[in-house]
Amino acid sequence: MMYPYITLADETEIVHSELREKNGEKYIEVHFERPRQTGGFDSARCVLPSYTWLYNELLSHNAHTLFKYAASGGMKIAWYSPHRQLLCLFPG
């Protein structure tokens, strides 16, 4: 579950998760999302209190797929997330 935190003047929305626990450590995820004038969104995700930015993990696990789509001209599909929690990598 994600909870609204604040919407900035440039329409950046910041939301946060409920308090979570993994291996006895408590943490939250914070998501940042800003609409682009050309469509899609700029997004970033961070885990607190470690300040770990999640895009590094996303990219390292998806590099081969990104190269595959880049070689074929990009993804030809679009995804809709009603909760706007999907990281938009391939805007139309």
C-alpha positions as a printed NumPy array, in Angstrom:
array([[  0.   ,   0.   ,   0.   ],
       [  1.275,   3.469,  -0.869],
       [  0.169,   6.64 ,   0.916],
       [  0.263,  10.196,  -0.494],
       [  2.829,  12.457,   1.129],
       [  3.03 ,  15.657,  -0.94 ],
       [  2.567,  17.073,  -4.441],
       [  5.168,  19.698,  -5.376],
       [  4.637,  22.772,  -7.561],
       [  6.112,  20.99 , -10.609],
       [  3.496,  18.202, -10.135],
       [  6.031,  15.781,  -8.633],
       [  4.105,  13.408,  -6.419],
       [  5.804,  11.799,  -3.44 ],
       [  4.209,   8.757,  -1.851],
       [  5.429,   6.309,   0.788],
       [  4.726,   2.734,   1.768],
       [  3.514,   1.383,   5.053],
       [  6.203,   0.385,   7.527],
       [  7.672,  -2.911,   6.31 ],
       [ 10.064,  -5.413,   7.818],
       [ 12.647,  -7.698,   6.215],
       [ 15.155,  -9.795,   8.16 ],
       [ 14.225,  -7.946,  11.349],
       [ 14.927,  -4.521,   9.771],
       [ 12.12 ,  -1.975,   9.444],
       [ 11.991,   0.194,   6.319],
       [  9.723,   2.187,   4.011],
       [  9.805,   2.817,   0.273],
       [  9.428,   6.356,  -1.043],
       [  8.351,   6.871,  -4.669],
       [  8.808,  10.089,  -6.645],
       [  6.873,  10.612,  -9.875],
       [  6.676,  13.637, -12.184],
       [  4.725,  13.841, -15.457],
       [  6.662,  14.668, -18.613],
       [  5.337,  17.085, -21.207],
       [  6.089,  14.487, -23.891],
       [  4.076,  11.798, -22.071],
       [  4.986,   9.276, -19.435],
       [  6.648,   9.986, -16.137],
       [ 10.052,  10.524, -14.574],
       [ 10.24 ,   8.191, -11.59 ],
       [ 12.577,   7.344,  -8.747],
       [ 12.295,   5.048,  -5.754],
       [ 14.225,   5.007,  -2.514],
       [ 14.309,   2.794,   0.58 ],
       [ 14.62 ,   4.476,   3.972],
       [ 16.452,   4.514,   6.335],
       [ 19.228,   3.032,   4.132],
       [ 18.779,   5.626,   1.322],
       [ 19.094,   2.811,  -1.222],
       [ 17.934,   3.947,  -4.667],
       [ 16.008,   1.123,  -6.316],
       [ 16.805,   1.966,  -9.942],
       [ 20.265,   0.377,  -9.587],
       [ 18.665,  -2.972,  -8.77 ],
       [ 16.043,  -2.543, -11.479],
       [ 18.648,  -1.77 , -14.127],
       [ 21.027,  -4.547, -13.124],
       [ 18.217,  -7.129, -13.298],
       [ 16.791,  -5.815, -16.582],
       [ 19.835,  -4.711, -18.6  ],
       [ 19.595,  -7.634, -21.046],
       [ 15.904,  -6.914, -21.685],
       [ 16.555,  -3.207, -22.184],
       [ 19.234,  -3.99 , -24.786],
       [ 16.857,  -6.418, -26.544],
       [ 14.085,  -3.807, -26.776],
       [ 16.504,  -1.058, -27.825],
       [ 17.797,  -3.243, -30.668],
       [ 14.247,  -3.867, -31.908],
       [ 13.073,  -0.253, -31.717],
       [ 11.578,  -0.264, -28.229],
       [  8.537,  -1.847, -26.643],
       [  5.373,  -1.674, -28.707],
       [  3.007,  -2.002, -25.742],
       [  1.877,   0.285, -22.936],
       [  0.982,  -0.618, -19.37 ],
       [ -1.572,   1.074, -17.163],
       [ -1.181,   1.046, -13.396],
       [ -4.229,   2.363, -11.524],
       [ -2.028,   3.104,  -8.518],
       [  0.678,   4.763, -10.677],
       [  3.362,   2.635,  -9.065],
       [  4.819,   1.367, -12.352],
       [  8.18 ,   2.766, -13.338],
       [  7.742,   4.119, -16.88 ],
       [ 10.847,   3.109, -18.861],
       [  9.407,   3.196, -22.348],
       [  7.111,   6.195, -22.869],
       [  5.173,   6.238, -26.121]])
